Tab-separated table of C-alpha atoms in Angstrom:
chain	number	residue	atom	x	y	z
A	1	UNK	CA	296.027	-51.094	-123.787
A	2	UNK	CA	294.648	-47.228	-123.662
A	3	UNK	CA	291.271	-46.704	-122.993
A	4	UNK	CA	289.458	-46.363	-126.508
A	5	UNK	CA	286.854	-43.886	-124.707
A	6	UNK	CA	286.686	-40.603	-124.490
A	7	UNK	CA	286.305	-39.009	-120.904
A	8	UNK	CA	283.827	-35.404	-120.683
A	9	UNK	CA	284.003	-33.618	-117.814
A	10	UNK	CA	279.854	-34.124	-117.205
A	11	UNK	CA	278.658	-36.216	-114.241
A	12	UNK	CA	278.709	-39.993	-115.419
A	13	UNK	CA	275.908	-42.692	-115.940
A	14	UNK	CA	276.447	-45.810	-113.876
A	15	UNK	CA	275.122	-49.280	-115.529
A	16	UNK	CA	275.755	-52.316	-113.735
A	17	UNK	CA	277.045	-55.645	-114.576
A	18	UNK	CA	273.983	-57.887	-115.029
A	19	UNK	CA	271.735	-54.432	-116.563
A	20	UNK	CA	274.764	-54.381	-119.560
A	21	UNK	CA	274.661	-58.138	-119.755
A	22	UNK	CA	270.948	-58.774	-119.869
A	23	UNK	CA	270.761	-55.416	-122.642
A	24	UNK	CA	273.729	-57.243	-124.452
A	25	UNK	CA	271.993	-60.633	-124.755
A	26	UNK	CA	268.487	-59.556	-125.950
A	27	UNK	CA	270.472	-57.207	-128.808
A	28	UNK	CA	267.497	-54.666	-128.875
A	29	UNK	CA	269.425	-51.440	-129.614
A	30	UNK	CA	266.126	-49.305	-128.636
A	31	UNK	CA	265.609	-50.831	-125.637
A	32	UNK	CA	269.322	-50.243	-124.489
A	33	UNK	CA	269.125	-46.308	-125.338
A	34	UNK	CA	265.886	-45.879	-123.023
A	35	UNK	CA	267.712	-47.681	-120.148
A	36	UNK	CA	270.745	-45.399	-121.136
A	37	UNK	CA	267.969	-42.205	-120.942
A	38	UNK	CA	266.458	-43.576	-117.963
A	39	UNK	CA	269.712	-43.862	-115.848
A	40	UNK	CA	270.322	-40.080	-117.390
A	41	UNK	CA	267.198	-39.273	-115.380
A	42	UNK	CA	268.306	-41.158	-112.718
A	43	UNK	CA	264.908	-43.161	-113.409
A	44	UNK	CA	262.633	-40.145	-111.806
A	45	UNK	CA	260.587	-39.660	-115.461
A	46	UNK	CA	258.162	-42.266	-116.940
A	47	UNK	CA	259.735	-43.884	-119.821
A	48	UNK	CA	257.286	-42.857	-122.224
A	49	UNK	CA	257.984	-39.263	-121.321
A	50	UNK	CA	261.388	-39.808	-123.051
A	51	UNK	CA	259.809	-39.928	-126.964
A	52	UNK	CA	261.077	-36.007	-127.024
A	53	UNK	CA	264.023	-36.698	-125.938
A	54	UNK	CA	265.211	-39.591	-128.105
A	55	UNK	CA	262.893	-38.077	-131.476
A	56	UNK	CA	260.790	-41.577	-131.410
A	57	UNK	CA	256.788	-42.191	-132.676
A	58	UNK	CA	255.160	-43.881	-129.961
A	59	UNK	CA	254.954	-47.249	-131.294
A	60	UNK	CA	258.308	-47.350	-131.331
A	61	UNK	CA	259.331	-46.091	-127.079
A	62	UNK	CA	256.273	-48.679	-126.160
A	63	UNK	CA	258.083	-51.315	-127.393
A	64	UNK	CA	261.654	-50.211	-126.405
A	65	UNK	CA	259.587	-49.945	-123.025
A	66	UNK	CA	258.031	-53.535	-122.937
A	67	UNK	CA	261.177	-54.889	-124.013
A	68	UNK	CA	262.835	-53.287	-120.618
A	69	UNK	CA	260.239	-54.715	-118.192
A	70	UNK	CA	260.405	-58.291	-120.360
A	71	UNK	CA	264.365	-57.712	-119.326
A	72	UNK	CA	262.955	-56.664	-115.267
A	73	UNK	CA	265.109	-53.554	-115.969
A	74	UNK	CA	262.261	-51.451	-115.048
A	75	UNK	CA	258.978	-52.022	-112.730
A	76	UNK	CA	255.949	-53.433	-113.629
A	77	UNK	CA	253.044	-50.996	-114.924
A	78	UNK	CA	250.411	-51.353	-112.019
A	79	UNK	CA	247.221	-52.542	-112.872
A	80	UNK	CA	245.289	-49.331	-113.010
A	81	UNK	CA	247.963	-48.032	-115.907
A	82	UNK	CA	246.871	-50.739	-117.954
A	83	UNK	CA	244.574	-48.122	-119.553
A	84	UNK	CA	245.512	-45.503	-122.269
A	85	UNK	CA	247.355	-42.789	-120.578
A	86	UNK	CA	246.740	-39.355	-120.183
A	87	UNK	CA	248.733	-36.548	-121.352
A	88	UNK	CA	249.284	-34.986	-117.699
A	89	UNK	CA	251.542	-38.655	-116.785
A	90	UNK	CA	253.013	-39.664	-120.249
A	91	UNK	CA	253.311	-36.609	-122.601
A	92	UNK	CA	256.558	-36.467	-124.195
A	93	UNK	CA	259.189	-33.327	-122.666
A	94	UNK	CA	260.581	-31.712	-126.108
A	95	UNK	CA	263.840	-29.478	-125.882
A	96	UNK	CA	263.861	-26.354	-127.542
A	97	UNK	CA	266.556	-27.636	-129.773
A	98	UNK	CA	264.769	-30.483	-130.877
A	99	UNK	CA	261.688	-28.331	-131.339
A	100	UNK	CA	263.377	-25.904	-133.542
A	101	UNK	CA	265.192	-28.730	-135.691
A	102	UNK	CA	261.445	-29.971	-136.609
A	103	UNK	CA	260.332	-26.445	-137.260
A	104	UNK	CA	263.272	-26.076	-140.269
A	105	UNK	CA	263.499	-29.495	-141.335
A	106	UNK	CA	260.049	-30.275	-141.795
A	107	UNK	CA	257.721	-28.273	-144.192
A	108	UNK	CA	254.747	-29.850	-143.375
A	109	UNK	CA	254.867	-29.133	-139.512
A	110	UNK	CA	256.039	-25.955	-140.434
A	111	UNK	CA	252.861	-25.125	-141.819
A	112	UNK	CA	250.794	-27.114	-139.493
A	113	UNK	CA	251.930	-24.522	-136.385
A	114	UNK	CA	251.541	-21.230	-139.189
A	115	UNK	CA	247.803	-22.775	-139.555
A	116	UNK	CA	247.178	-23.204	-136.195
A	117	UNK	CA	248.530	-19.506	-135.092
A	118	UNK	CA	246.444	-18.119	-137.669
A	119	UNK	CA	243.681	-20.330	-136.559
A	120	UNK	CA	244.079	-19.362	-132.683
A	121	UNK	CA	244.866	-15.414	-133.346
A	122	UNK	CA	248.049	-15.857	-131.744
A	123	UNK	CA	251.398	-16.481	-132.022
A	124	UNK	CA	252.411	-20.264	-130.195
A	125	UNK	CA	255.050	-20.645	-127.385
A	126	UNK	CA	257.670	-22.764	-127.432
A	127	UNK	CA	255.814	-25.126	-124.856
A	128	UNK	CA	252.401	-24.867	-127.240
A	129	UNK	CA	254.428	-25.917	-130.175
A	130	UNK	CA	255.540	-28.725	-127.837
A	131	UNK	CA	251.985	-29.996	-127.988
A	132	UNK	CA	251.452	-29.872	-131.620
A	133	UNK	CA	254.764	-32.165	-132.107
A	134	UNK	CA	253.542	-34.284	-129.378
A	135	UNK	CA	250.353	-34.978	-131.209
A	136	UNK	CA	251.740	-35.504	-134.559
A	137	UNK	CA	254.686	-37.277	-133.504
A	138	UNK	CA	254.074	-39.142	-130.287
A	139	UNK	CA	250.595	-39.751	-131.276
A	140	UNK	CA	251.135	-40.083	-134.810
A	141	UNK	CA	248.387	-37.439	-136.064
A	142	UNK	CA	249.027	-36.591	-139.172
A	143	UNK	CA	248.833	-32.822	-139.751
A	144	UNK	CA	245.680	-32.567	-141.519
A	145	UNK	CA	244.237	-34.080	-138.434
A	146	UNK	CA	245.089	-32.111	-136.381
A	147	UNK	CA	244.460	-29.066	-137.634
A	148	UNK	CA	240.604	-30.747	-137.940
A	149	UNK	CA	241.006	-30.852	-134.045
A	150	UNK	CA	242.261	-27.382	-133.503
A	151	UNK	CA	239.235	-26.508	-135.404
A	152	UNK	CA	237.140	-28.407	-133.654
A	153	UNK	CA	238.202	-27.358	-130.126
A	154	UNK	CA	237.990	-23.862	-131.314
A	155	UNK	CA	234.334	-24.089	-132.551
A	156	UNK	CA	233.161	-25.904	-129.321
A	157	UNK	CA	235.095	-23.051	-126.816
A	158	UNK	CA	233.620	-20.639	-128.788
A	159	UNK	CA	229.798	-22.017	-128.635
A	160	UNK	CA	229.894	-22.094	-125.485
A	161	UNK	CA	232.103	-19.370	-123.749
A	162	UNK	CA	231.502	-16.476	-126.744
A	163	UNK	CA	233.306	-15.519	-129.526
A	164	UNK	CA	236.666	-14.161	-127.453
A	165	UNK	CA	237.549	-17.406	-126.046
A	166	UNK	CA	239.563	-19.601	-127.887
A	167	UNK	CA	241.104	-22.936	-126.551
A	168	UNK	CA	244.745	-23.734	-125.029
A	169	UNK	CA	246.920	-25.864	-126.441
A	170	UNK	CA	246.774	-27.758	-123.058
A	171	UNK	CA	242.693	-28.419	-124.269
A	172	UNK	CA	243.494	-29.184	-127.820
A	173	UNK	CA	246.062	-32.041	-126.916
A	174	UNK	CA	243.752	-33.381	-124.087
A	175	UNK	CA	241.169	-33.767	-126.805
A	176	UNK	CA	243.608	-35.260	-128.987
A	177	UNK	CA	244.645	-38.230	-126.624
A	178	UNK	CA	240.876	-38.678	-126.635
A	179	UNK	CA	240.873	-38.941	-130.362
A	180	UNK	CA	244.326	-41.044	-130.382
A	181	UNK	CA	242.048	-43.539	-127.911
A	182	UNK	CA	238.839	-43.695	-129.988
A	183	UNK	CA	241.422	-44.477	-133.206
A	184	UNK	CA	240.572	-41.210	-135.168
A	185	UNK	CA	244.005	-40.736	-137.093
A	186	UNK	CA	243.428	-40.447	-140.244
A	187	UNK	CA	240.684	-37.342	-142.023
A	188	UNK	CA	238.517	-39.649	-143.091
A	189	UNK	CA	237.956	-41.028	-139.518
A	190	UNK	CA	238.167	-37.209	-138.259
A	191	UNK	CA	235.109	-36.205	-140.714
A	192	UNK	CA	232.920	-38.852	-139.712
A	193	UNK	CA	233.523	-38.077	-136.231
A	194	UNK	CA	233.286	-34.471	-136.621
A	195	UNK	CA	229.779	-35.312	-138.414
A	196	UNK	CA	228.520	-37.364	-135.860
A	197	UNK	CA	229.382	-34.527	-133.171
A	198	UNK	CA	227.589	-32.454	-135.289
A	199	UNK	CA	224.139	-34.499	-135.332
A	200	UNK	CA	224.572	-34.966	-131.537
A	201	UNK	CA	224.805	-31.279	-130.595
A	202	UNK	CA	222.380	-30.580	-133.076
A	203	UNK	CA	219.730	-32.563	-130.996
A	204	UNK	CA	220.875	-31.203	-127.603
A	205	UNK	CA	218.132	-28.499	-127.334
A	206	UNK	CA	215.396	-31.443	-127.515
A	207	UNK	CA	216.927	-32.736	-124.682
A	208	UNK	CA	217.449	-29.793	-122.588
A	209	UNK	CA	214.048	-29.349	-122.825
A	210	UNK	CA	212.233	-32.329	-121.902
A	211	UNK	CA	214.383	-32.015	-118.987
A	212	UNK	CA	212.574	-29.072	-118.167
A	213	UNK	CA	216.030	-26.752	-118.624
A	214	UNK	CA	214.574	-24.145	-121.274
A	215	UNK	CA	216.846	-23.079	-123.984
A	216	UNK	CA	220.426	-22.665	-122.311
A	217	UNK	CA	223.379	-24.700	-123.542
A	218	UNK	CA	224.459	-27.612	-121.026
A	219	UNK	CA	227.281	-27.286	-118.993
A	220	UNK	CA	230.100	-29.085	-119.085
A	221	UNK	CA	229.151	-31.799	-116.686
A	222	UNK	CA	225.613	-32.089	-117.940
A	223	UNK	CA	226.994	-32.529	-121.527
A	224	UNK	CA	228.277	-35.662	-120.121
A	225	UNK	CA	225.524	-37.108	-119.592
A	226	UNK	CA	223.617	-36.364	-122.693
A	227	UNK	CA	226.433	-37.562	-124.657
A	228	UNK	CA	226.511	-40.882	-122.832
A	229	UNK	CA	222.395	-40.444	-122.608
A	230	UNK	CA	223.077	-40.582	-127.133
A	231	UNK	CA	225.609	-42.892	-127.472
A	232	UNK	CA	223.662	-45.633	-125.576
A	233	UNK	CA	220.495	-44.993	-128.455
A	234	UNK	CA	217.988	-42.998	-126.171
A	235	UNK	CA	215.653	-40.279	-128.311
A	236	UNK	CA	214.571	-37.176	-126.065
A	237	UNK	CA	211.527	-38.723	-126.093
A	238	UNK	CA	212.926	-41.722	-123.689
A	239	UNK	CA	214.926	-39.191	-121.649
A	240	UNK	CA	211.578	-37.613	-120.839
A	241	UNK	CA	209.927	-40.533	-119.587
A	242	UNK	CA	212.931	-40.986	-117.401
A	243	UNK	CA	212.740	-37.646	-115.998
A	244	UNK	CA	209.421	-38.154	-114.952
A	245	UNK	CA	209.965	-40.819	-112.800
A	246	UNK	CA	213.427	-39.054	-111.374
A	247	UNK	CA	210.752	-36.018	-110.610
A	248	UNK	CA	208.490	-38.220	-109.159
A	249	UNK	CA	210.941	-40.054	-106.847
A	250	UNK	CA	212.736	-36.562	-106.230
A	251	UNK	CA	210.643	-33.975	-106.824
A	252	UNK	CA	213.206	-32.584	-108.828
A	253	UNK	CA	215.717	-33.686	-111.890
A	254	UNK	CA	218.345	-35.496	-110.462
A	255	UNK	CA	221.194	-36.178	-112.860
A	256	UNK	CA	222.854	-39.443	-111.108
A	257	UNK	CA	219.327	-40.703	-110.668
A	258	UNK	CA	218.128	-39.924	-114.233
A	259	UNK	CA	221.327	-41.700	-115.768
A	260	UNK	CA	220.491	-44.752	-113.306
A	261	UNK	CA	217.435	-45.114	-114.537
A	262	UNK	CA	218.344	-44.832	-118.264
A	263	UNK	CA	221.276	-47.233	-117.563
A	264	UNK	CA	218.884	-49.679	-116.588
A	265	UNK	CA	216.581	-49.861	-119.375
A	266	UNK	CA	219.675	-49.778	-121.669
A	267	UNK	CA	221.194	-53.020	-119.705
A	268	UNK	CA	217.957	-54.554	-120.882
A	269	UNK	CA	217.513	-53.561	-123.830
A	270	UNK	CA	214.980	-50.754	-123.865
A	271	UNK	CA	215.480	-47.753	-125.548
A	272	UNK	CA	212.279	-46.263	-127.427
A	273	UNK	CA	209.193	-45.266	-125.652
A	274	UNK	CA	207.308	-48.243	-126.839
A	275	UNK	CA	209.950	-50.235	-125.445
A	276	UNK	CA	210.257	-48.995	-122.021
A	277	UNK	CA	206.405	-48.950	-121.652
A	278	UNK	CA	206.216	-52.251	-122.761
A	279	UNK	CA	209.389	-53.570	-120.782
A	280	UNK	CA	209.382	-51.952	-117.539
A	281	UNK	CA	206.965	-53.079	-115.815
A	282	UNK	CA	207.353	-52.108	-111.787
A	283	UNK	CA	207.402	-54.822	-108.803
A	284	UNK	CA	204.158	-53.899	-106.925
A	285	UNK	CA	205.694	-52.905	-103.456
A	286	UNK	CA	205.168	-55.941	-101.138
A	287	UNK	CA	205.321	-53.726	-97.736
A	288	UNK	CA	202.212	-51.282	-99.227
A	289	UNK	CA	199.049	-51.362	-97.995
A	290	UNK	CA	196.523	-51.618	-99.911
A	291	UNK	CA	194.198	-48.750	-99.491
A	292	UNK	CA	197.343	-46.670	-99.111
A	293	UNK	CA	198.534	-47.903	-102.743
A	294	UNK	CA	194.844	-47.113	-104.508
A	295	UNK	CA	194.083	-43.775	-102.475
A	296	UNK	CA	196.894	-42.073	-100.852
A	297	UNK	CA	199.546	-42.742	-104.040
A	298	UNK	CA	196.610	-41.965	-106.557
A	299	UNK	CA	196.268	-38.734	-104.832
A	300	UNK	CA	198.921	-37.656	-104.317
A	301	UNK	CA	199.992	-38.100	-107.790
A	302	UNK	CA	197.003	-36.326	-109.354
A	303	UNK	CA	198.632	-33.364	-107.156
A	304	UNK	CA	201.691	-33.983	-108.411
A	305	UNK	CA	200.672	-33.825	-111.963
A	306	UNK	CA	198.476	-31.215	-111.465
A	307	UNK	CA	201.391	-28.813	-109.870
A	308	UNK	CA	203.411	-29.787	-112.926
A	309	UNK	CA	201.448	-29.073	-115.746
A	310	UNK	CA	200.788	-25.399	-113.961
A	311	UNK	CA	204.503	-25.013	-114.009
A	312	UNK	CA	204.108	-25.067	-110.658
């Protein structure tokens, strides 16, 4: 009998024996087309990179995914992937083509990227456009969410770099994985969050300056902090007490030492002044001496608190 295929003249993709059989047997169409996409790649692409390729949400390659290392068609994930990934390992590679079919078939994406150029003062690249369909169709954003994250990168660049900076589309979806994780997908979860940011940044100030950092705006790395510093429940007022004792241990803020000591009164439980001065209650130091502990400690902090409060 003739062959019923027909032959192209493009290099060919070799599937073994037991791959077809095992594929055949569990009858999961999906999971078949990613091995077929794989073996296209010669399996040098994460699998998950492949949701451009083959125009699927992200629920759906995941499963198509677990289903091939159920089948031990592909390796394990190793233990440290277990977590969400980021965009850098797993984003999805678009093609032009299938970039451009979106852009004329779909109205609402249409207008999503038009918003978003207008938004940015600047007209997207095919690669930034990329990112939007990632967002709304790997990550299932819909497109009123994300254009509350453009917005929301785009106010926080701005606040702190000056009104000419606006953010990259590189930003944007790095901030949208982080939403993605924290389950913001719909604008009702987007405006409380967006409310909640607001409230926090609102009482960043206080905090800069009982840490004795005037009125400047944090850096980036400092912001981390204070937003960690928030989320576990501690006023300024707290953060000042624990600045005092990183000063006093350092003779200067600290910010590793500062967060270890307000991770330890959050482990147990104390988070308002009247807390921690109630709760943490010092050891008395088993290798001082005694006349060292009631003269040389009690001057030298009356020194210490003296220099302070002259700025000194």
């Amino acid at each position: 009998m003739a062959s019923v295929l027909v032959h192209t003249a493009e290099e060919n993709v070799t599937l073994s024996a037991q791959a077809a059989r095992r594929l055949l047997e569990k009858g999961d169409g999906d999971a078949a087309l990613l091995y077929l996409a794989l073996l296209r790649h010669h399996g040098t692409v994460p699998p998950r990179s492949l949701a451009g390729e083959l125009r699927w949400e992200r629920s759906r390659i995941e499963s198509a995914e677990e289903t091939l290392r159920q089948l031990g068609l592909i390796a394990s994930a190793a233990p440290e992937k277990a977590a969400p990934l980021e965009p850098a390992d797993e984003r999805p590679v678009y093609q032009r083509s299938d970039i451009m079919e979106r852009l004329e078939d779909n109205g609402e994406f249409r207008s999503l990227v038009a918003e978003v150029e207008k938004k940015l003062g600047k007209k997207l690249t095919t690669p930034d456009v990329g990112a939007l369909l990632g967002l709304n169709d790997y990550l299932g954003l819909p497109a009123d969410v994300i254009y509350l994250l453009v917005c929301h990168c785009d106010e926080r660049i701005r606040r702190r770099y000056g009104e000419g900076r606006r953010p990259t589309l590189r930003q944007i979806e790095k901030e949208g994985y982080a939403w993605a994780r924290m389950g913001i997908d719909t604008q009702k979860a987007a405006v409380e969050y967006l409310k909640k940011y607001a409230e926090k940044q609102a009482s960043v100030p206080r905090y800069m300056q009982v840490l004795g950092l005037g009125d400047r705006l944090p850096v980036a790395s400092e912001e981390k902090y204070l937003t960690a510093w928030q989320e576990m429940g501690f006023p300024p007022e707290s953060v000042a007490l624990a600045y005092d004792k990183t000063v006093l241990k350092c003779h200067e803020l600290k910010w590793p030492y500062c967060n270890g000591i307000l991770k330890r009164w959050h482990e147990a439980g104390l988070h308002t002044p009247e807390e921690i001065q109630a709760g943490d209650r010092p050891a008395a130091r088993k290798d001082s001496h005694p006349a060292a502990s009631g003269g040389e400690d009690v001057s030298w902090m009356k020194k210490y608190i003296q220099q302070r409060d002259k700025g000194v």
